[in-house]
mmCIF file of C-alpha atoms in Angstrom:
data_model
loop_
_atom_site.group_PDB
_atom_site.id
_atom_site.type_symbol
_atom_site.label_atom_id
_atom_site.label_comp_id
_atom_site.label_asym_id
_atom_site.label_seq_id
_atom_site.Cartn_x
_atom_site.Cartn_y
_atom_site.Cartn_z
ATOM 1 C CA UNK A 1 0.000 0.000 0.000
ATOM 2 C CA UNK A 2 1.277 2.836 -1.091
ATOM 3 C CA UNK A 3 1.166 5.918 1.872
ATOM 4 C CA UNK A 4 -0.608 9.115 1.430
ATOM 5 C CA UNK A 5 -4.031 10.589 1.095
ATOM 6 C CA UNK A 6 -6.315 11.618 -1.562
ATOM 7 C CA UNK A 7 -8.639 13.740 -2.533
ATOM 8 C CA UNK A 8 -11.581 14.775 -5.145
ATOM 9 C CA UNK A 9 -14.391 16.812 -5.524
ATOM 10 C CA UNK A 10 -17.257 15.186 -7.356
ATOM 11 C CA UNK A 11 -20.059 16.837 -9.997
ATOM 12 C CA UNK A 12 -19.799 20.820 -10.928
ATOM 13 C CA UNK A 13 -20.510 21.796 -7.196
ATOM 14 C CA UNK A 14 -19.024 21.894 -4.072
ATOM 15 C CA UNK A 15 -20.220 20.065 -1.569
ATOM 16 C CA UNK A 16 -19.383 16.277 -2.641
ATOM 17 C CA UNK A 17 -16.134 15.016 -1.929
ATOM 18 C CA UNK A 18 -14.452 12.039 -1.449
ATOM 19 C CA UNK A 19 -10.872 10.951 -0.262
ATOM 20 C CA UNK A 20 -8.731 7.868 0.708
ATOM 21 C CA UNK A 21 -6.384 7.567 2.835
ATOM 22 C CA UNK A 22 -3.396 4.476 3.538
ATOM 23 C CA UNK A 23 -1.127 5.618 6.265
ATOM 24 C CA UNK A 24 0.665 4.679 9.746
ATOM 25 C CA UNK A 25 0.483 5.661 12.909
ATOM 26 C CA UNK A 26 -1.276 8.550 12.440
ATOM 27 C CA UNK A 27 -3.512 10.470 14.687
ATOM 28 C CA UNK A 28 -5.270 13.704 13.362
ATOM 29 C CA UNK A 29 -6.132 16.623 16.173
ATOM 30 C CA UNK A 30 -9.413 17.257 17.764
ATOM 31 C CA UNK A 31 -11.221 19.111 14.697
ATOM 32 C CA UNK A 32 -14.559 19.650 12.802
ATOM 33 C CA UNK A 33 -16.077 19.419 9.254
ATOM 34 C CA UNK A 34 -18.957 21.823 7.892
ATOM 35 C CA UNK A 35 -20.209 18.815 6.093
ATOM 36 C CA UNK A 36 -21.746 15.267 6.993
ATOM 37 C CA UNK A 37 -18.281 12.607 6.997
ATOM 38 C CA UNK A 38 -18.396 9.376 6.545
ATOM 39 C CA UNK A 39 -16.038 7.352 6.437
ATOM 40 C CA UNK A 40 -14.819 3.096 5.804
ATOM 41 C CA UNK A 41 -12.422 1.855 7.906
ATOM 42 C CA UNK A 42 -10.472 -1.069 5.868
ATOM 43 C CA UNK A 43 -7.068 -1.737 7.667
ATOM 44 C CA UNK A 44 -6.208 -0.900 11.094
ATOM 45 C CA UNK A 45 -7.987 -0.262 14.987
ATOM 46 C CA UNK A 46 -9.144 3.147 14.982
ATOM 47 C CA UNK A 47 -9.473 4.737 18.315
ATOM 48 C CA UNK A 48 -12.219 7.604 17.872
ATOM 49 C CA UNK A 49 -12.710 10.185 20.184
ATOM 50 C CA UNK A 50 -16.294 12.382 19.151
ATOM 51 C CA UNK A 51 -17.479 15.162 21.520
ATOM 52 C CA UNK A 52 -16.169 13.719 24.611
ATOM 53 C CA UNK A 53 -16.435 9.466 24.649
ATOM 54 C CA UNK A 54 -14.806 7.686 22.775
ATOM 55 C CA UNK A 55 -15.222 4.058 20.889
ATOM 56 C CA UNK A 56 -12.971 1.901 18.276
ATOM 57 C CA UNK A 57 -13.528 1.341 14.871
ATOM 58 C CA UNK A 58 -11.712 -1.287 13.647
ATOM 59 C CA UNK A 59 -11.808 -2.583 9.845
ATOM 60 C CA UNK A 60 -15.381 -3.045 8.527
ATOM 61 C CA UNK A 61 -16.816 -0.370 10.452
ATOM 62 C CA UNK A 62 -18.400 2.901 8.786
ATOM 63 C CA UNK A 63 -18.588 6.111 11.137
ATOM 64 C CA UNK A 64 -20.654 8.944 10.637
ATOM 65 C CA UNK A 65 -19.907 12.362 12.047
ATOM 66 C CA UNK A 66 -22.545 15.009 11.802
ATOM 67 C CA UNK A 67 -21.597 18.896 10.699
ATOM 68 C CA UNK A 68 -19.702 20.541 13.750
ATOM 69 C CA UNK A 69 -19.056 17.482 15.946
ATOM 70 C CA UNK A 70 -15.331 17.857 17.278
ATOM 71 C CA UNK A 71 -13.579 14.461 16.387
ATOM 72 C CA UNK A 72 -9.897 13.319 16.828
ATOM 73 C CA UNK A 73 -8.365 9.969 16.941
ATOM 74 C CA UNK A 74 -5.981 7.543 14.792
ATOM 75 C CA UNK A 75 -4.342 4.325 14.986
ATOM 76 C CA UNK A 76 -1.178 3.297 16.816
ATOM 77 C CA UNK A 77 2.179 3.957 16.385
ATOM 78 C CA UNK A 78 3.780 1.537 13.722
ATOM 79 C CA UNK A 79 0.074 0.379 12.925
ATOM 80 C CA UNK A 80 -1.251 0.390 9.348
ATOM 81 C CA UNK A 81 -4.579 2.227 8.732
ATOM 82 C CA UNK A 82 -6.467 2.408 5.525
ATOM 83 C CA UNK A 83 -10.071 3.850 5.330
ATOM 84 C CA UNK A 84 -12.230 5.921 2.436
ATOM 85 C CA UNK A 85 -13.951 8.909 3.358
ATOM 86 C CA UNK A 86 -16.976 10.790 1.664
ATOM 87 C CA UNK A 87 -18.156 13.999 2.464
ATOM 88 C CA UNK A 88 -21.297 15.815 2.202
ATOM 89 C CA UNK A 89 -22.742 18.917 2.282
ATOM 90 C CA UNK A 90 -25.862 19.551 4.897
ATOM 91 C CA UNK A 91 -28.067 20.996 2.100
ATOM 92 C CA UNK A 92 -27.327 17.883 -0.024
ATOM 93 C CA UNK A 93 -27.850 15.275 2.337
ATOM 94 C CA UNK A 94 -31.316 16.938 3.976
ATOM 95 C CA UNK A 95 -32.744 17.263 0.017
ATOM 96 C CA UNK A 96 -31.980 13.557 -0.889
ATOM 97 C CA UNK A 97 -34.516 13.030 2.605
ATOM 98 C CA UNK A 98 -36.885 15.912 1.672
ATOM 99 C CA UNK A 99 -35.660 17.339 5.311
ATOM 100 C CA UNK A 100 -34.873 21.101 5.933
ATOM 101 C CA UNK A 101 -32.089 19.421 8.956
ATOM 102 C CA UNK A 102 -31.079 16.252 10.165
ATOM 103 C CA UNK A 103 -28.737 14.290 11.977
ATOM 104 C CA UNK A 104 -26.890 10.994 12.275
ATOM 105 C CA UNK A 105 -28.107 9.000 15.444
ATOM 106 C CA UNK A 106 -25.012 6.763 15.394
ATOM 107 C CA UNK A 107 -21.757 7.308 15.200
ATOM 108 C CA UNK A 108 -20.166 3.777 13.958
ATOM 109 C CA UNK A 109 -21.289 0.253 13.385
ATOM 110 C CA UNK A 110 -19.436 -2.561 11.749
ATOM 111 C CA UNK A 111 -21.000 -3.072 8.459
ATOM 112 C CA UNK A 112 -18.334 -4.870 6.772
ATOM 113 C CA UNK A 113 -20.060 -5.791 3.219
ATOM 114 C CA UNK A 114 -21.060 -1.736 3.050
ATOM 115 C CA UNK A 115 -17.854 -0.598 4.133
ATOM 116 C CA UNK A 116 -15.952 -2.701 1.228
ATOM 117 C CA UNK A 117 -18.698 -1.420 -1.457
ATOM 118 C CA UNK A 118 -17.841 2.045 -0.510
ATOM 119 C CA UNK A 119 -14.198 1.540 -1.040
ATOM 120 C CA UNK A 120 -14.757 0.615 -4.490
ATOM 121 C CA UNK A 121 -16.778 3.090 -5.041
ATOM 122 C CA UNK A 122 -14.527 5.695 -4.293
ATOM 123 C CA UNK A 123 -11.401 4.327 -5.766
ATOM 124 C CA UNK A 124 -12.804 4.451 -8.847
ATOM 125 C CA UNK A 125 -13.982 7.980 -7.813
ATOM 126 C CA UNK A 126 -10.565 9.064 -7.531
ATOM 127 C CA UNK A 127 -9.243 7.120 -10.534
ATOM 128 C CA UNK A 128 -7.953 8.922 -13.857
ATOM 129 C CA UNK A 129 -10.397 8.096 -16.266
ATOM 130 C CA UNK A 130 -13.737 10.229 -16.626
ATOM 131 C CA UNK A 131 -16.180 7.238 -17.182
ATOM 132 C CA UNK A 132 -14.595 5.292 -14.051
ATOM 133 C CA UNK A 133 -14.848 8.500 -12.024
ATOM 134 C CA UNK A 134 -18.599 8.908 -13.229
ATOM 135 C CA UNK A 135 -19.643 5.620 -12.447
ATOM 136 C CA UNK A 136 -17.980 5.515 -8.838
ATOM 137 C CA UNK A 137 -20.142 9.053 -8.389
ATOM 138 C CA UNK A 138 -23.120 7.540 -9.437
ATOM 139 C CA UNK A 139 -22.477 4.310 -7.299
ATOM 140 C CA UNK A 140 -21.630 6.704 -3.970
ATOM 141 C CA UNK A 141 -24.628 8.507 -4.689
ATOM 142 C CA UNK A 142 -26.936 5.084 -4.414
ATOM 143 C CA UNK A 143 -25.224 3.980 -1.161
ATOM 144 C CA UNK A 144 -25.839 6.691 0.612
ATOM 145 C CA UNK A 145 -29.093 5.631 0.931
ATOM 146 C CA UNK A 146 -28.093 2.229 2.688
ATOM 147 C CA UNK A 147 -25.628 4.311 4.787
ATOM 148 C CA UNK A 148 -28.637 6.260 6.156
ATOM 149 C CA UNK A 149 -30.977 3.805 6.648
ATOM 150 C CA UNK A 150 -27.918 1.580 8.546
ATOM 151 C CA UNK A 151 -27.363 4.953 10.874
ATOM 152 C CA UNK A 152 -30.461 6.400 11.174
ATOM 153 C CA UNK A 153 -30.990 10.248 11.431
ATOM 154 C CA UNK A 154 -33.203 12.202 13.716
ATOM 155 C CA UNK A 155 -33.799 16.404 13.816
ATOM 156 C CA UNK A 156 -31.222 18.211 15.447
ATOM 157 C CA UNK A 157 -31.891 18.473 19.343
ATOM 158 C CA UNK A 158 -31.377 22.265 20.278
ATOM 159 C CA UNK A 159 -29.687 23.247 23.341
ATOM 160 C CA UNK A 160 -30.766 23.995 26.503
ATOM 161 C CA UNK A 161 -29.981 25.288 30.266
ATOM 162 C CA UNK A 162 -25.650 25.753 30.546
ATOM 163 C CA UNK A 163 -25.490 24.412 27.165
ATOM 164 C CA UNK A 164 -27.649 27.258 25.539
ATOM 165 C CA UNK A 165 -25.264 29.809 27.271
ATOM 166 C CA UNK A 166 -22.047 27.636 26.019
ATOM 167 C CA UNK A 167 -24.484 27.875 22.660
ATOM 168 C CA UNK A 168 -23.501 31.609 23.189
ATOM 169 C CA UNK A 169 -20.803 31.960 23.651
ATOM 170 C CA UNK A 170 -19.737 29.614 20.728
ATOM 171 C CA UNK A 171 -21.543 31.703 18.636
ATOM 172 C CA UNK A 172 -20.175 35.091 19.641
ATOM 173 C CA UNK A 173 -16.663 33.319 19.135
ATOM 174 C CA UNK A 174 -17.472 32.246 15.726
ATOM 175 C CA UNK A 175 -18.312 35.935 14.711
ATOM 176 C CA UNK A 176 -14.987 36.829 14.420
ATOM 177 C CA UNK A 177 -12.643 34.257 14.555
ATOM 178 C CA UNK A 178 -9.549 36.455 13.922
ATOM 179 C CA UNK A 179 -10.274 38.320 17.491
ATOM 180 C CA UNK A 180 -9.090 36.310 20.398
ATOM 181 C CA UNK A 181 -10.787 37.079 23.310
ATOM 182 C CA UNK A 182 -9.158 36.659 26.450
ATOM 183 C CA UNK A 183 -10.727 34.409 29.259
ATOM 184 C CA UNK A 184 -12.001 37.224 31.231
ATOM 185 C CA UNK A 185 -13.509 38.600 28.586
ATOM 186 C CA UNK A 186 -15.138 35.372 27.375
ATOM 187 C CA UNK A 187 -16.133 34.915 31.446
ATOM 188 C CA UNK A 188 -17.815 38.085 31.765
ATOM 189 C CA UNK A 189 -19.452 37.909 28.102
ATOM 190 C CA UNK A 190 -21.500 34.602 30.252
ATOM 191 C CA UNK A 191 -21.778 36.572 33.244
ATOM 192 C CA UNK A 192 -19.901 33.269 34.908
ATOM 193 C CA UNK A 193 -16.611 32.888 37.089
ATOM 194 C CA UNK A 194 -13.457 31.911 34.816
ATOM 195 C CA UNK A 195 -13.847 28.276 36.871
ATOM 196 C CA UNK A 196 -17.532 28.264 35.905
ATOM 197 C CA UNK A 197 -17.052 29.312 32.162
ATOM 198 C CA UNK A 198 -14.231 26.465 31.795
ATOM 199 C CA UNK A 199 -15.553 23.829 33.451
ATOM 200 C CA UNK A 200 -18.792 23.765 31.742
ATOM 201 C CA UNK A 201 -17.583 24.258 28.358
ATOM 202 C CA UNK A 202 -14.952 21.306 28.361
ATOM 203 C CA UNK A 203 -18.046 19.445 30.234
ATOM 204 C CA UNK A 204 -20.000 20.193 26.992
ATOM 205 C CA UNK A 205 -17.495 20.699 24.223
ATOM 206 C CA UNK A 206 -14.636 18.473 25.233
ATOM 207 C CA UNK A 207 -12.336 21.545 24.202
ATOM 208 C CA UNK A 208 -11.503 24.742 26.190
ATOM 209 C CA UNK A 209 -12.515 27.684 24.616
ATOM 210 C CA UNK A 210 -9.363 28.430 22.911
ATOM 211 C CA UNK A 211 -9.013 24.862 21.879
ATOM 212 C CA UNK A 212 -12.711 25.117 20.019
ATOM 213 C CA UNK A 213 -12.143 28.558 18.335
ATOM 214 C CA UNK A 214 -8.696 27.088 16.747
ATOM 215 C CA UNK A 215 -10.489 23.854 15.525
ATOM 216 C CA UNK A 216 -13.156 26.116 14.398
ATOM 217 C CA UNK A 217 -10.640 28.208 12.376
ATOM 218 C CA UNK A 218 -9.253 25.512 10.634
ATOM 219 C CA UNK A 219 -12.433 24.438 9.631
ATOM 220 C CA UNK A 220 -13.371 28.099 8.133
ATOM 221 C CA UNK A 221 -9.859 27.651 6.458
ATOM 222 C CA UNK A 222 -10.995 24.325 4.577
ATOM 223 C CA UNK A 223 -14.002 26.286 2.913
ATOM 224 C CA UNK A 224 -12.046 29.185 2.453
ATOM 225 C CA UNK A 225 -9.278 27.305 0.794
ATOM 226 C CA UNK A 226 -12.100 25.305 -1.113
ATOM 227 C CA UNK A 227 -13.247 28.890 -2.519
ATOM 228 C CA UNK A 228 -10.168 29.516 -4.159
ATOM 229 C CA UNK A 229 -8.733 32.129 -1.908
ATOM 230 C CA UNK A 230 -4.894 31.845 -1.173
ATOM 231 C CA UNK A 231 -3.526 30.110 1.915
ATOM 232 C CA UNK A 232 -1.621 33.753 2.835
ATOM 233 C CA UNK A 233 -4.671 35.221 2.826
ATOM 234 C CA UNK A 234 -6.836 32.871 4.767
ATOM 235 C CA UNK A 235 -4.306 32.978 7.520
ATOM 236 C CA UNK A 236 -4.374 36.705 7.655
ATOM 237 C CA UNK A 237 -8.141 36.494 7.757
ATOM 238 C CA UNK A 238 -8.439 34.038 10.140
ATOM 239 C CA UNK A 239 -5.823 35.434 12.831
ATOM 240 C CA UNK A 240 -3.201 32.374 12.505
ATOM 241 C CA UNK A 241 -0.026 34.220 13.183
ATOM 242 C CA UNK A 242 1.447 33.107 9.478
ATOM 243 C CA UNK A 243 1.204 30.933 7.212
ATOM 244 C CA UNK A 244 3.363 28.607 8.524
ATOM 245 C CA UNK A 245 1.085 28.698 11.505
ATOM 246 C CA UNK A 246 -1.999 27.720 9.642
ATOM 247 C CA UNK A 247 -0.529 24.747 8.019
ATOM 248 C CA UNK A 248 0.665 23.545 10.799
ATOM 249 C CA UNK A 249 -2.669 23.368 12.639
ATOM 250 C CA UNK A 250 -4.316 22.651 9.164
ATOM 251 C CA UNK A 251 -2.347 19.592 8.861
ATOM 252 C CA UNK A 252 -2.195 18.486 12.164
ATOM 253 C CA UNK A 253 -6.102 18.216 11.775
ATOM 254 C CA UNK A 254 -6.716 17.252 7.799
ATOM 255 C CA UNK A 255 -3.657 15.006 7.314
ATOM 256 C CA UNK A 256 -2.525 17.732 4.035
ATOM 257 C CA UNK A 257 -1.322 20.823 3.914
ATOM 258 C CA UNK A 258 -3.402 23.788 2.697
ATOM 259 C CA UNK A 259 -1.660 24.034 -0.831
ATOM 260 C CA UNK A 260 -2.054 20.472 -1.272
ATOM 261 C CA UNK A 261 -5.756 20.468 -0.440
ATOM 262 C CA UNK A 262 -6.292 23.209 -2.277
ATOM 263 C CA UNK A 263 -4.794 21.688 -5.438
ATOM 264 C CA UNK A 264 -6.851 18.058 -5.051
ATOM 265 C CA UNK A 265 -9.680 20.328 -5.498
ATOM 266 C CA UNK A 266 -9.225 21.965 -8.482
#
């Protein structure tokens, strides 16, 4: 197997993409996708962790993370991993359901048959020739269908009590992601103690504050990066320090650099 990872954007829109992935030891940093992921473990005992448990996936199983959920994990050191990944914009998946939102009510099960159809599908997805890539599209497309129906989906719960105000305060963080607010500011924004403000977010979030608005900016980076604008610029308008900055965090996360992602794309 041949180490790296791969990427491709499907049809004339954004919004369906597809990558695979063989590498070792690898771990990617708490982060979070705009879209729907899901993803087919082939090779190798995934440890997940999703917004604060965590659970294996080893080969044969399909997870499914839903927009915004913060996500991390890998395999062991030394340890092969392989595993195809598809993802999906919110809009997309809701239509093909005739839903205005939805959500993924589980996060993996070992579905071994599904997991190897997917595979194929998205090798050939990624493959050189037009009429190969086509007809892995067109095969994704259809098995999305059984991937639903083998998760399930449910509306979006909203939140309520401390996790509306953590709600908040994500919110007022995400306006401008290029200030950085210090944590007295981000107390007193709650009205709460700096203890208070802390310990219920990483109750909620799994992340400090800090640690959610930099996850967060790498995520903005992605679509930024998808739009075409260039990697010095997106770190300027995101606050990262430099460029160098961004990829490192960008990597860290996405297992590419910016340029490199940016140039799958295209």
């Amino acid at each position: 197997m041949t180490a790296g990872l791969r990427l491709a954007q499907l049809g004339g829109q954004p919004g369906f993409e597809v990558a695979g992935a063989t590498l070792g030891g690898h771990r990617f940093e708490r982060h979070s996708h705009d879209e729907f992921v899901i993803s087919a473990n082939l090779h190798g005992e995934e440890s997940v962790w999703l917004d604060g448990r965590t659970f294996d996936a080893g080969p044969g199983a399909i997870t499914a993370y839903n927009p915004g959920q913060i996500q991390g994990g890998g395999v062991d050191e030394g340890q092969p991993w392989q595993f195809v990944s598809l993802y999906v914009a919110p809009d997309q998946l809701a239509a093909m359901l005739g839903l205005q939102r939805l959500e993924f009510e589980r996060p993996t099960d070992r579905l071994p048959v599904l997991a190897a159809a997917m595979a194929d599908a998205v090798e050939r997805a990624l493959g050189e020739d037009a009429f190969v890539r086509l007809h892995g599209e067109e095969r994704l497309t259809l098995l999305l269908a059984e991937i639903i129906r083998a998760m399930g989906v449910r509306l979006p719960q909203e939140a309520t009590g401390n996790g509306g105000r953590i709600a908040d305060l994500q919110e007022w963080l995400a306006a401008d992601l290029a200030r950085q607010p210090s944590l007295d500011e981000m107390a007193t924004y709650l009205g709460l103690s700096r203890f208070h403000l802390l310990r219920s977010f990483q109750k909620q979030v799994g992340l400090s504050p800090r640690q959610w608005a930099m996850q967060l900016r790498t995520r903005r980076a992605q679509a930024l990066l998808r739009a075409g604008l260039p990697a010095t610029d997106v770190a300027h308008t995101l606050g990262f320090a430099d460029q160098s900055h961004l990829n490192r965090h960008f990597r860290a996360a996405y297992g590419v650099s910016p340029g490199n992602f940016q140039r799958a794309l295209r």
